[in-house]
Coordinates of C-alpha atoms and ligand atoms in Angstrom, one line a residue:
Chain K
M3 CA 33.9 -13.6 -24.5
S4 CA 30.5 -12.3 -23.4
E5 CA 28.9 -14.0 -20.5
T6 CA 25.1 -14.2 -20.0
L7 CA 23.8 -12.5 -16.8
L8 CA 20.1 -12.9 -17.3
D9 CA 18.4 -15.6 -19.3
L10 CA 14.6 -15.6 -19.7
S11 CA 13.3 -18.6 -21.4
G12 CA 9.7 -19.4 -22.5
I13 CA 8.3 -16.8 -20.0
R14 CA 4.5 -17.2 -19.6
T15 CA 2.4 -15.4 -17.1
G16 CA -1.0 -13.7 -16.9
Y17 CA -3.6 -12.1 -14.7
G18 CA -6.4 -14.5 -13.8
R19 CA -7.3 -16.3 -17.0
I20 CA -5.9 -13.7 -19.3
E21 CA -2.3 -14.4 -20.5
A22 CA -0.1 -11.3 -20.7
L23 CA 3.2 -12.9 -21.9
H24 CA 3.1 -15.8 -24.3
G25 CA 6.4 -17.5 -23.9
L26 CA 9.2 -14.9 -24.3
D27 CA 12.9 -15.5 -24.7
V28 CA 15.3 -12.6 -23.7
T29 CA 18.9 -12.8 -22.8
I30 CA 21.1 -10.1 -21.4
D31 CA 24.9 -10.3 -21.2
K32 CA 27.1 -8.8 -18.4
G33 CA 27.8 -5.2 -19.0
E34 CA 25.2 -4.8 -21.8
T35 CA 22.5 -2.2 -22.0
V36 CA 19.3 -3.7 -23.5
A37 CA 16.1 -1.8 -24.3
L38 CA 12.6 -3.3 -24.5
V39 CA 10.2 -1.1 -26.4
G40 CA 6.5 -1.6 -27.0
A41 CA 3.1 0.1 -26.8
N42 CA 1.1 0.7 -23.6
G43 CA -0.3 -2.6 -22.4
A44 CA 2.2 -4.8 -24.4
G45 CA 3.4 -6.4 -21.2
K46 CA 6.7 -4.6 -20.5
S47 CA 6.0 -3.9 -16.8
T48 CA 4.7 -7.5 -16.4
L49 CA 8.0 -8.8 -17.7
L50 CA 10.1 -6.6 -15.3
R51 CA 7.8 -7.8 -12.4
V52 CA 8.6 -11.4 -13.4
I53 CA 12.3 -10.7 -13.3
S54 CA 11.9 -9.0 -9.9
G55 CA 9.9 -12.0 -8.6
L56 CA 6.7 -10.0 -8.0
Q57 CA 4.7 -11.7 -10.8
P58 CA 4.4 -15.6 -10.6
L59 CA 5.2 -17.6 -13.8
S60 CA 2.9 -20.0 -15.4
G61 CA 5.7 -21.3 -17.6
G62 CA 9.3 -20.8 -18.5
S63 CA 12.3 -19.9 -16.3
V64 CA 14.4 -17.0 -15.1
T65 CA 18.2 -17.7 -14.8
F66 CA 20.4 -15.2 -13.2
D67 CA 24.2 -15.5 -13.0
G68 CA 23.8 -19.2 -13.8
D69 CA 21.1 -20.0 -11.1
N70 CA 17.5 -20.7 -11.7
L71 CA 15.5 -18.2 -9.6
A72 CA 12.3 -20.3 -9.4
R73 CA 12.6 -20.5 -5.6
C74 CA 14.2 -17.1 -5.1
K75 CA 11.8 -14.6 -3.5
A76 CA 11.6 -10.9 -4.5
A77 CA 13.5 -9.6 -1.5
D78 CA 16.3 -12.2 -2.0
R79 CA 16.6 -11.2 -5.7
V80 CA 17.5 -7.7 -4.6
H81 CA 20.1 -9.2 -2.3
R82 CA 21.5 -11.0 -5.4
G83 CA 21.7 -7.8 -7.4
I84 CA 18.5 -7.6 -9.4
V85 CA 17.1 -4.1 -8.6
Q86 CA 14.2 -2.4 -10.2
V87 CA 13.2 1.3 -10.6
P88 CA 9.5 0.8 -10.9
E89 CA 7.1 2.5 -13.3
G90 CA 5.8 5.8 -11.9
R91 CA 8.8 6.1 -9.5
Q92 CA 7.0 4.7 -6.4
V93 CA 9.1 6.5 -3.9
F94 CA 8.0 6.2 -0.3
A95 CA 6.1 9.4 -0.3
G96 CA 5.7 9.9 3.5
L97 CA 9.3 9.2 4.3
S98 CA 12.2 11.7 3.9
V99 CA 14.5 11.6 0.8
E100 CA 17.3 10.3 3.1
D101 CA 15.1 7.5 4.5
N102 CA 14.2 6.5 0.9
L103 CA 17.9 6.2 0.1
T104 CA 18.9 4.3 3.3
L105 CA 15.9 2.0 2.6
G106 CA 17.4 1.4 -0.8
A107 CA 20.3 -0.2 0.9
F108 CA 18.0 -2.3 3.1
S109 CA 19.3 -5.6 1.5
R110 CA 22.8 -4.7 2.7
R111 CA 22.0 -2.8 5.9
R112 CA 24.7 -4.4 7.9
D113 CA 27.3 -3.3 5.4
K114 CA 29.6 -0.6 6.9
T115 CA 30.1 1.2 3.7
V116 CA 26.4 2.3 3.4
P117 CA 27.1 5.8 4.8
D118 CA 29.9 6.3 2.3
D119 CA 27.6 5.2 -0.5
L120 CA 25.0 7.7 0.7
D121 CA 27.6 10.5 0.4
A122 CA 28.6 9.3 -3.0
M123 CA 24.9 9.3 -4.0
Y124 CA 24.5 12.9 -2.8
Q125 CA 27.5 13.9 -4.9
R126 CA 26.0 12.3 -8.0
F127 CA 22.6 13.9 -7.3
P128 CA 23.2 17.2 -5.5
I129 CA 19.5 18.1 -5.6
L130 CA 18.7 15.1 -3.4
K131 CA 21.2 16.3 -0.8
E132 CA 19.6 19.7 -0.8
K133 CA 16.2 18.1 -0.3
R134 CA 17.2 15.2 2.0
R135 CA 15.0 16.2 4.9
L136 CA 11.9 16.7 2.8
H137 CA 9.2 14.1 2.3
A138 CA 9.8 12.3 -1.0
G139 CA 6.2 13.0 -1.9
N140 CA 7.0 16.7 -2.0
L141 CA 9.6 16.4 -4.8
S142 CA 8.8 17.1 -8.5
G143 CA 8.4 14.3 -10.9
G144 CA 11.9 14.5 -12.3
Q145 CA 13.4 14.7 -8.8
Q146 CA 11.3 11.7 -7.8
Q147 CA 12.7 9.8 -10.8
M148 CA 16.2 10.6 -9.7
L149 CA 15.4 9.6 -6.1
A150 CA 14.0 6.3 -7.4
M151 CA 17.1 5.7 -9.4
A152 CA 19.4 6.6 -6.5
R153 CA 17.4 4.4 -4.2
A154 CA 18.0 1.5 -6.5
L155 CA 21.7 2.3 -6.9
M156 CA 22.0 2.2 -3.1
A157 CA 21.4 -1.6 -3.4
K158 CA 24.5 -2.0 -5.6
P159 CA 22.7 -3.6 -8.5
K160 CA 24.3 -6.1 -10.8
L161 CA 21.3 -5.8 -13.1
L162 CA 19.3 -2.5 -13.1
L163 CA 15.8 -2.7 -14.3
L164 CA 14.3 0.6 -15.4
D165 CA 10.5 0.8 -16.1
E166 CA 9.7 3.8 -18.3
P167 CA 12.1 6.2 -16.6
S168 CA 11.0 9.0 -18.9
M169 CA 7.3 8.7 -18.2
G170 CA 5.5 12.0 -17.6
L171 CA 8.7 14.1 -17.6
A172 CA 9.5 17.2 -19.5
P173 CA 12.0 16.8 -22.5
L174 CA 14.9 18.5 -20.7
I175 CA 14.5 16.2 -17.7
I176 CA 14.2 13.2 -19.9
D177 CA 17.6 14.1 -21.4
E178 CA 19.0 14.4 -18.0
I179 CA 17.7 11.0 -16.9
F180 CA 19.1 9.3 -20.1
G181 CA 22.4 11.1 -19.4
I182 CA 22.5 9.4 -16.0
I183 CA 21.6 6.0 -17.6
T184 CA 24.5 6.5 -20.1
E185 CA 26.9 7.2 -17.2
L186 CA 25.7 4.1 -15.4
K187 CA 26.3 2.1 -18.5
Q188 CA 29.8 3.5 -18.8
E189 CA 30.4 2.4 -15.2
G190 CA 29.7 -1.2 -16.3
I191 CA 26.3 -1.8 -14.7
T192 CA 24.1 -4.1 -16.7
I193 CA 20.9 -2.3 -17.6
F194 CA 17.5 -3.5 -18.9
V195 CA 15.5 -0.4 -19.8
V196 CA 11.8 -0.6 -20.8
E197 CA 10.3 2.3 -22.7
Q198 CA 7.2 3.2 -24.6
N199 CA 9.1 6.2 -25.8
A200 CA 11.4 4.2 -27.9
S201 CA 13.9 6.5 -29.6
E202 CA 15.9 7.6 -26.6
A203 CA 16.0 4.1 -25.2
L204 CA 17.2 2.5 -28.4
A205 CA 19.7 5.2 -29.0
I206 CA 21.6 4.3 -25.8
A207 CA 21.1 0.6 -26.0
D208 CA 23.5 -2.0 -27.3
R209 CA 20.6 -4.2 -28.3
G210 CA 16.8 -4.0 -28.3
Y211 CA 13.7 -6.1 -28.3
V212 CA 10.3 -5.0 -29.6
L213 CA 7.3 -6.4 -27.6
E214 CA 3.8 -6.5 -29.0
T215 CA 0.9 -7.8 -26.9
G216 CA 3.0 -10.4 -25.1
D217 CA 5.2 -11.5 -27.9
I218 CA 8.7 -10.4 -29.0
V219 CA 8.3 -9.4 -32.6
A220 CA 11.7 -7.9 -33.4
T221 CA 15.2 -7.9 -32.0
G222 CA 18.6 -6.6 -33.0
S223 CA 21.1 -3.9 -32.3
G224 CA 19.7 -0.6 -31.0
E225 CA 20.9 1.1 -34.1
M226 CA 19.3 -1.4 -36.4
L227 CA 15.9 -1.2 -34.7
L228 CA 16.0 2.6 -34.7
N229 CA 16.3 2.4 -38.5
D230 CA 13.9 -0.5 -39.0
D231 CA 10.9 0.8 -41.0
S232 CA 8.2 -1.2 -39.2
V233 CA 9.6 -0.2 -35.8
K234 CA 9.8 3.4 -37.0
A235 CA 6.2 3.3 -38.1
A236 CA 4.9 1.8 -34.9
Y237 CA 7.0 3.4 -32.1
L238 CA 8.9 6.3 -33.4
G239 CA 6.1 8.3 -35.0
G240 CA 7.0 7.4 -38.6
Chain J
M4 CA -16.7 21.1 42.3
F5 CA -13.3 21.4 40.8
S6 CA -12.0 18.3 42.6
E7 CA -14.9 16.4 41.0
F8 CA -13.9 17.6 37.6
F9 CA -10.3 16.8 38.2
Q10 CA -11.3 13.3 39.4
F11 CA -13.4 12.6 36.3
S12 CA -10.7 14.0 34.0
F13 CA -8.1 11.8 35.6
S14 CA -10.1 8.6 35.3
G15 CA -11.0 9.6 31.7
I16 CA -7.4 10.0 30.7
T17 CA -6.5 6.7 32.3
L18 CA -9.2 4.9 30.4
G19 CA -8.3 6.9 27.3
A20 CA -4.6 5.8 27.5
I21 CA -5.9 2.2 27.4
Y22 CA -8.1 2.9 24.4
A23 CA -5.2 4.7 22.8
L24 CA -3.0 1.6 23.1
V25 CA -5.7 -0.6 21.6
A26 CA -6.3 1.9 18.8
L27 CA -2.6 2.1 18.0
G28 CA -2.7 -1.7 17.5
F29 CA -5.6 -1.3 15.0
T30 CA -3.7 1.5 13.2
L31 CA -0.5 -0.4 12.9
I32 CA -2.2 -3.5 11.3
Y33 CA -4.5 -1.3 9.2
N34 CA -1.6 0.6 7.7
A35 CA 0.5 -2.4 7.1
S36 CA -2.2 -4.5 5.5
H37 CA -5.5 -2.6 5.3
V38 CA -7.0 -5.2 7.5
I39 CA -9.1 -4.1 10.5
N40 CA -8.1 -6.7 13.0
F41 CA -11.2 -7.5 15.1
A42 CA -9.1 -9.9 17.1
Q43 CA -7.2 -7.0 18.6
G44 CA -9.3 -7.1 21.8
E45 CA -8.4 -10.7 22.4
F46 CA -4.8 -9.6 22.9
L47 CA -5.9 -7.6 25.9
M48 CA -7.7 -10.6 27.2
I49 CA -4.6 -12.8 26.8
G50 CA -2.5 -10.2 28.6
G51 CA -4.9 -10.0 31.5
M52 CA -6.1 -13.6 31.8
G53 CA -2.6 -15.0 30.9
T54 CA -1.2 -13.1 33.9
V55 CA -4.0 -14.4 36.2
V56 CA -3.4 -18.0 35.0
L57 CA 0.4 -17.8 35.4
M58 CA 0.0 -16.3 38.9
D59 CA -2.5 -19.1 39.8
A60 CA 0.2 -21.5 38.7
G61 CA 2.6 -20.0 41.2
A62 CA 4.5 -17.5 39.1
P63 CA 5.3 -14.2 40.8
I64 CA 3.7 -11.2 39.2
Y65 CA 6.9 -9.8 37.7
L66 CA 7.3 -13.1 35.7
A67 CA 3.6 -13.6 35.1
I68 CA 3.2 -10.3 33.3
P69 CA 6.0 -10.7 30.8
G70 CA 5.0 -14.3 30.3
A71 CA 1.4 -13.2 29.4
I72 CA 2.7 -10.5 27.1
V73 CA 4.9 -12.9 25.3
M74 CA 2.0 -15.3 25.0
A75 CA -0.1 -12.6 23.3
G76 CA 2.8 -11.7 21.0
I77 CA 3.0 -15.3 19.9
A78 CA -0.8 -15.3 19.4
G79 CA -0.4 -12.2 17.2
V80 CA 2.3 -13.8 15.1
L81 CA 0.4 -17.0 14.7
L82 CA -2.8 -15.1 13.8
H83 CA -0.9 -13.6 10.8
K84 CA 1.0 -16.7 9.8
L85 CA -1.8 -19.2 10.1
A86 CA -4.9 -17.2 9.3
I87 CA -4.1 -14.0 7.4
A88 CA -0.9 -14.8 5.3
P89 CA -2.3 -18.1 3.8
A90 CA -5.3 -16.2 2.4
K91 CA -3.0 -13.9 0.4
N92 CA -5.2 -13.4 -2.6
A93 CA -8.4 -12.8 -0.5
D94 CA -9.9 -9.3 -0.5
V95 CA -9.8 -7.2 2.6
V96 CA -13.4 -7.9 3.6
T97 CA -12.6 -11.7 3.7
L98 CA -9.5 -11.0 5.8
I99 CA -11.6 -8.9 8.2
I100 CA -14.0 -11.8 8.6
I101 CA -11.1 -14.1 9.3
T102 CA -10.0 -11.8 12.1
I103 CA -13.6 -12.0 13.5
G104 CA -13.4 -15.7 13.3
A105 CA -10.0 -15.7 15.0
S106 CA -11.3 -13.6 17.9
I107 CA -14.2 -16.0 18.5
F108 CA -11.8 -18.9 18.4
L109 CA -9.4 -17.3 20.9
R110 CA -12.2 -16.3 23.2
G111 CA -13.5 -19.9 23.0
L112 CA -10.1 -21.3 23.9
A113 CA -9.8 -19.0 26.9
Q114 CA -13.3 -19.9 28.1
I115 CA -12.5 -23.7 27.9
F116 CA -9.0 -23.6 29.3
W117 CA -9.1 -20.6 31.6
G118 CA -12.7 -20.6 32.7
K119 CA -15.5 -18.0 32.7
D120 CA -14.7 -16.3 36.1
Y121 CA -13.9 -12.7 36.5
H122 CA -10.5 -12.0 38.1
A123 CA -8.9 -9.0 39.6
L124 CA -5.1 -8.5 39.4
P125 CA -3.5 -6.9 42.4
A126 CA -2.6 -3.2 41.9
F127 CA 1.1 -2.7 41.0
S128 CA 1.8 -0.5 44.1
D129 CA 0.9 -1.4 47.7
T130 CA -0.6 2.0 48.3
E131 CA -3.8 1.8 46.2
S132 CA -4.8 5.4 46.2
L133 CA -3.6 9.0 46.9
S134 CA -5.7 12.0 47.9
V135 CA -4.8 15.0 45.8
G136 CA -6.7 18.3 46.5
G137 CA -9.9 16.4 47.5
A138 CA -9.8 14.0 44.6
V139 CA -8.9 10.3 45.1
L140 CA -6.4 9.1 42.5
L141 CA -5.7 5.4 42.0
T142 CA -1.9 4.7 41.9
Q143 CA -2.7 2.1 39.2
S144 CA -3.8 5.1 37.0
L145 CA -0.3 6.5 37.4
W146 CA 1.1 3.1 36.3
I147 CA -1.2 3.1 33.3
L148 CA -0.3 6.6 32.2
G149 CA 3.5 6.0 32.7
I150 CA 3.6 2.7 30.9
A151 CA 1.3 3.9 28.0
T152 CA 3.5 7.0 27.6
L153 CA 6.6 4.9 27.6
L154 CA 5.2 2.6 25.0
V155 CA 4.2 5.4 22.7
V156 CA 7.7 6.9 23.0
A157 CA 9.3 3.5 22.3
L158 CA 7.0 3.0 19.3
G159 CA 7.9 6.5 18.0
L160 CA 11.6 5.7 18.3
F161 CA 11.1 2.4 16.6
F162 CA 9.5 4.1 13.6
T163 CA 11.9 7.0 13.3
R164 CA 15.2 5.5 14.4
T165 CA 15.4 1.9 13.3
A166 CA 15.8 0.3 9.9
L167 CA 13.1 -2.3 10.8
G168 CA 10.7 0.5 11.8
K169 CA 11.3 2.4 8.6
A170 CA 10.9 -0.9 6.6
L171 CA 7.5 -1.3 8.3
L172 CA 6.5 2.2 7.3
A173 CA 7.7 1.7 3.7
T174 CA 5.7 -1.5 3.5
S175 CA 2.6 0.3 4.7
M176 CA 3.2 3.0 2.1
N177 CA 4.0 0.8 -0.9
K178 CA 4.3 -2.9 -0.6
D179 CA 5.7 -3.6 -4.1
A180 CA 8.3 -0.8 -3.9
A181 CA 9.2 -2.2 -0.4
S182 CA 9.8 -5.6 -2.0
M183 CA 11.9 -4.0 -4.7
V184 CA 14.4 -2.6 -2.1
G185 CA 14.7 -6.0 -0.6
I186 CA 12.3 -5.8 2.3
K187 CA 10.6 -9.2 3.1
T188 CA 7.1 -7.7 3.3
G189 CA 5.5 -10.9 4.5
A190 CA 7.8 -11.0 7.6
I191 CA 7.2 -7.3 8.1
L192 CA 3.4 -7.9 8.2
T193 CA 3.9 -10.7 10.8
L194 CA 6.0 -8.2 12.8
A195 CA 3.2 -5.7 12.7
F196 CA 0.7 -8.2 14.0
G197 CA 3.2 -9.1 16.7
I198 CA 3.7 -5.5 17.8
A199 CA 0.0 -4.9 17.8
A200 CA -0.5 -7.9 20.0
L201 CA 2.2 -6.7 22.4
L202 CA 0.5 -3.3 22.7
G203 CA -2.8 -4.9 23.3
A204 CA -1.5 -7.3 25.9
V205 CA 0.3 -4.5 27.9
A206 CA -3.0 -2.6 27.8
G207 CA -4.8 -5.7 29.0
V208 CA -2.4 -6.2 31.9
I209 CA -2.2 -2.7 33.2
V210 CA -5.9 -2.1 33.1
A211 CA -6.8 -5.4 34.8
P212 CA -6.3 -4.2 38.4
I213 CA -9.0 -1.5 37.8
T214 CA -11.5 -3.2 35.6
F215 CA -11.3 -6.9 36.2
T216 CA -10.4 -9.4 33.5
A217 CA -12.2 -12.3 32.0
Y218 CA -12.3 -14.4 28.9
D219 CA -14.8 -12.0 27.2
I220 CA -13.3 -8.6 28.0
G221 CA -11.8 -8.4 24.5
I222 CA -15.2 -7.8 22.8
M223 CA -15.9 -4.4 24.5
L224 CA -12.3 -3.2 24.8
G225 CA -11.6 -4.2 21.2
L226 CA -14.7 -2.4 20.0
K227 CA -13.9 0.7 21.9
G228 CA -10.3 0.7 20.7
F229 CA -11.5 0.4 17.1
I230 CA -13.9 3.3 17.7
A231 CA -11.0 5.4 19.1
A232 CA -9.0 4.6 16.0
A233 CA -11.9 5.4 13.7
I234 CA -12.5 8.7 15.5
G235 CA -8.9 9.6 15.1
G236 CA -9.1 8.8 11.4
L237 CA -8.1 5.2 10.7
G238 CA -4.5 5.1 9.8
S239 CA -3.1 8.0 11.8
S240 CA -1.2 7.1 15.0
T241 CA -1.6 10.6 16.5
G242 CA -5.3 10.3 15.6
A243 CA -5.5 7.0 17.4
I244 CA -4.0 8.5 20.6
L245 CA -6.3 11.6 20.4
G246 CA -9.3 9.4 19.7
G247 CA -8.5 7.2 22.6
L248 CA -8.2 10.1 25.0
L249 CA -11.3 11.8 23.7
L250 CA -13.3 8.6 24.1
G251 CA -12.0 8.0 27.6
L252 CA -12.8 11.5 28.7
A253 CA -16.3 11.4 27.2
E254 CA -17.0 8.2 29.0
A255 CA -15.8 9.4 32.3
Y256 CA -17.7 12.7 32.1
T257 CA -20.9 10.9 31.1
A258 CA -20.5 8.4 33.9
G259 CA -19.7 11.1 36.4
Y260 CA -22.1 13.9 35.5
I261 CA -25.0 11.9 34.0
S262 CA -25.1 8.2 34.9
S263 CA -22.8 5.3 34.6
D264 CA -25.7 3.5 32.9
Y265 CA -24.9 5.4 29.8
K266 CA -21.2 4.9 29.9
D267 CA -21.1 2.1 27.3
A268 CA -23.3 4.0 24.9
V269 CA -20.8 6.9 24.7
P270 CA -18.5 5.4 22.1
F271 CA -21.3 4.7 19.7
V272 CA -22.8 8.2 20.1
L273 CA -19.4 9.8 19.8
I274 CA -18.4 8.0 16.6
L275 CA -21.7 8.8 15.0
V276 CA -21.3 12.5 15.9
I277 CA -17.7 12.8 14.8
L278 CA -18.0 10.8 11.6
F279 CA -21.1 12.9 10.7
F280 CA -19.1 16.1 10.9
L281 CA -15.7 14.8 9.9
P282 CA -16.2 11.7 7.7
N283 CA -12.4 11.0 7.7
G284 CA -12.1 11.3 11.5
L285 CA -10.0 13.9 13.3
L286 CA -6.8 13.3 11.4
G287 CA -7.8 11.1 8.6
S288 CA -7.2 11.4 4.8
R289 CA -3.9 13.1 5.0
A290 CA -2.4 10.2 3.1
V291 CA 1.2 11.4 3.3
E292 CA 1.2 11.4 7.1
R293 CA 0.1 7.9 7.7
V294 CA 1.5 6.0 10.8
Ligands
LIG17 N1 -2.9 -6.0 -12.1 C1 -3.4 -6.3 -13.3 N2 -4.5 -7.0 -13.4 C2 -5.1 -7.4 -14.5 N3 -4.5 -7.2 -15.7 C3 -3.3 -6.5 -15.7 C4 -2.7 -6.0 -14.5 N4 -1.6 -5.4 -14.8 C5 -1.5 -5.4 -16.2 N5 -2.5 -6.1 -16.7 C6 -2.7 -6.3 -18.1 O1 -1.6 -7.0 -18.7 C7 -1.2 -6.5 -19.9 C8 0.2 -6.0 -19.9 O2 0.3 -4.9 -19.0 P1 1.6 -4.2 -18.6 O3 2.7 -5.2 -18.3 O4 1.4 -3.2 -17.5 O5 2.0 -3.4 -19.9 P2 3.0 -2.3 -20.2 O6 3.9 -2.1 -19.1 O7 3.7 -2.7 -21.5 O8 2.2 -1.0 -20.5 C9 -2.2 -5.4 -20.2 O9 -3.2 -6.0 -21.1 C10 -2.8 -5.0 -18.9 O10 -4.1 -4.6 -19.0
LIG18 MG1 4.2 -0.5 -17.9

């Protein structure tokens, strides 16, 4: 019954002569929430950049919704529904919150429903409505993370890529962010979330992968990985 | 006494408006790509010389001017597509050297096909000067100020009111994040070069009736525009405009009160003084307020 949305096969890439990913296989089904956990420098961001078309492949293939994306440029992938919330938020600091959100919908800027979607986004994130005229750079870290997520949602993603959404945030804010991710999951958006901070990500995920220096070393249901002794030892603080 | 001061100020602001347009072109490309485009001056040359050549070929001035401006716009787009974009992994210094090469190439083409003569364009109005309170004002100066103001306002509206303008700002601020919202950043950079070329070409056309135009005017005007941008704090549009006006005024006062022999030394003295006291220029370093 389950239908594959994203199929990564034999992914190889690197920086200069140094290979960062050594031939990974990952699949994500429609409607699934999948977590990728691994230590700093394991290659998590590199993998997400591969999926978004920002990091060129030296081997392997990315198949989305049945199509090979080899010739699909980064901007076109957003148009197709692959949307990333990058590590460290990367909001457009010198633009207003509202400009950040409307730019989120850049790939469908001729769509007449964008203003309605903006209203809906303000209902979901009231704090962004309150701050809509401020420069995004003036928001707190947690607010910037919400803005980055809202900006991505404005593109109407079919596959939402989240790169360390909890990075550098206070525990209460982290709970709030994962609450939002759970809501998005319930709404049926397919989610691929990458975390160094593994426990929260695995707790909300249907399935997980563990990445170690460019290789997948374990995979299974989120629950199974949470209870796996070696995963516990390496990523969950024992 | 006062009429003299008024006269010098007026010609300084006129020159300054031209430098400001050139400086805005530098700023636009610098923000979008961190490249200092030393071919910026050649767009002024193409604007001025292109108009001359089209008029010689029989085109009326109201067609020759837009024709030359379009020519410069195409040159700007080609500069990015053929020279800058293919070198995508090159460092910024290499890209800057490429723009220097491109400027020599464009100047060479102009010298071969359009000749080495100096030309004057006719002033845009039949009445060439007005006398105001004892000072003589060129009507062309009024054209320059009017058109420059219009362009600055149009550019401001482009950046604050249009999706494309905001996409350009977003690309300047964070290229990867811009790609991640679906902006074709390569095309946006080409657009930035095109707009910078248009700004330069307009400046080159409107100044030509006052200063003459020739295949090599781009060197000095480009350099002065760059200095204006650097004085303003490379990367700030407001700074570029202030830097341009300041440079124009300093030149006009030097030429008027001291000697016009020193006029061309003014930019170099001014930039040394300003960067000594304000290493980031007048409005530099406020990263959030770029463009
Ligand atoms: N721009 C870059 N240039 C060179 N090496 C890089 C670059 N980005 C990442 N790397 C290297 O690639 C490896 C994987 O990095 P990354 O994907 O950022 O890991 P993670 O997101 O899991 O922390 C690391 O060894 C890192 O040093
Ligand atoms: Mg990372």
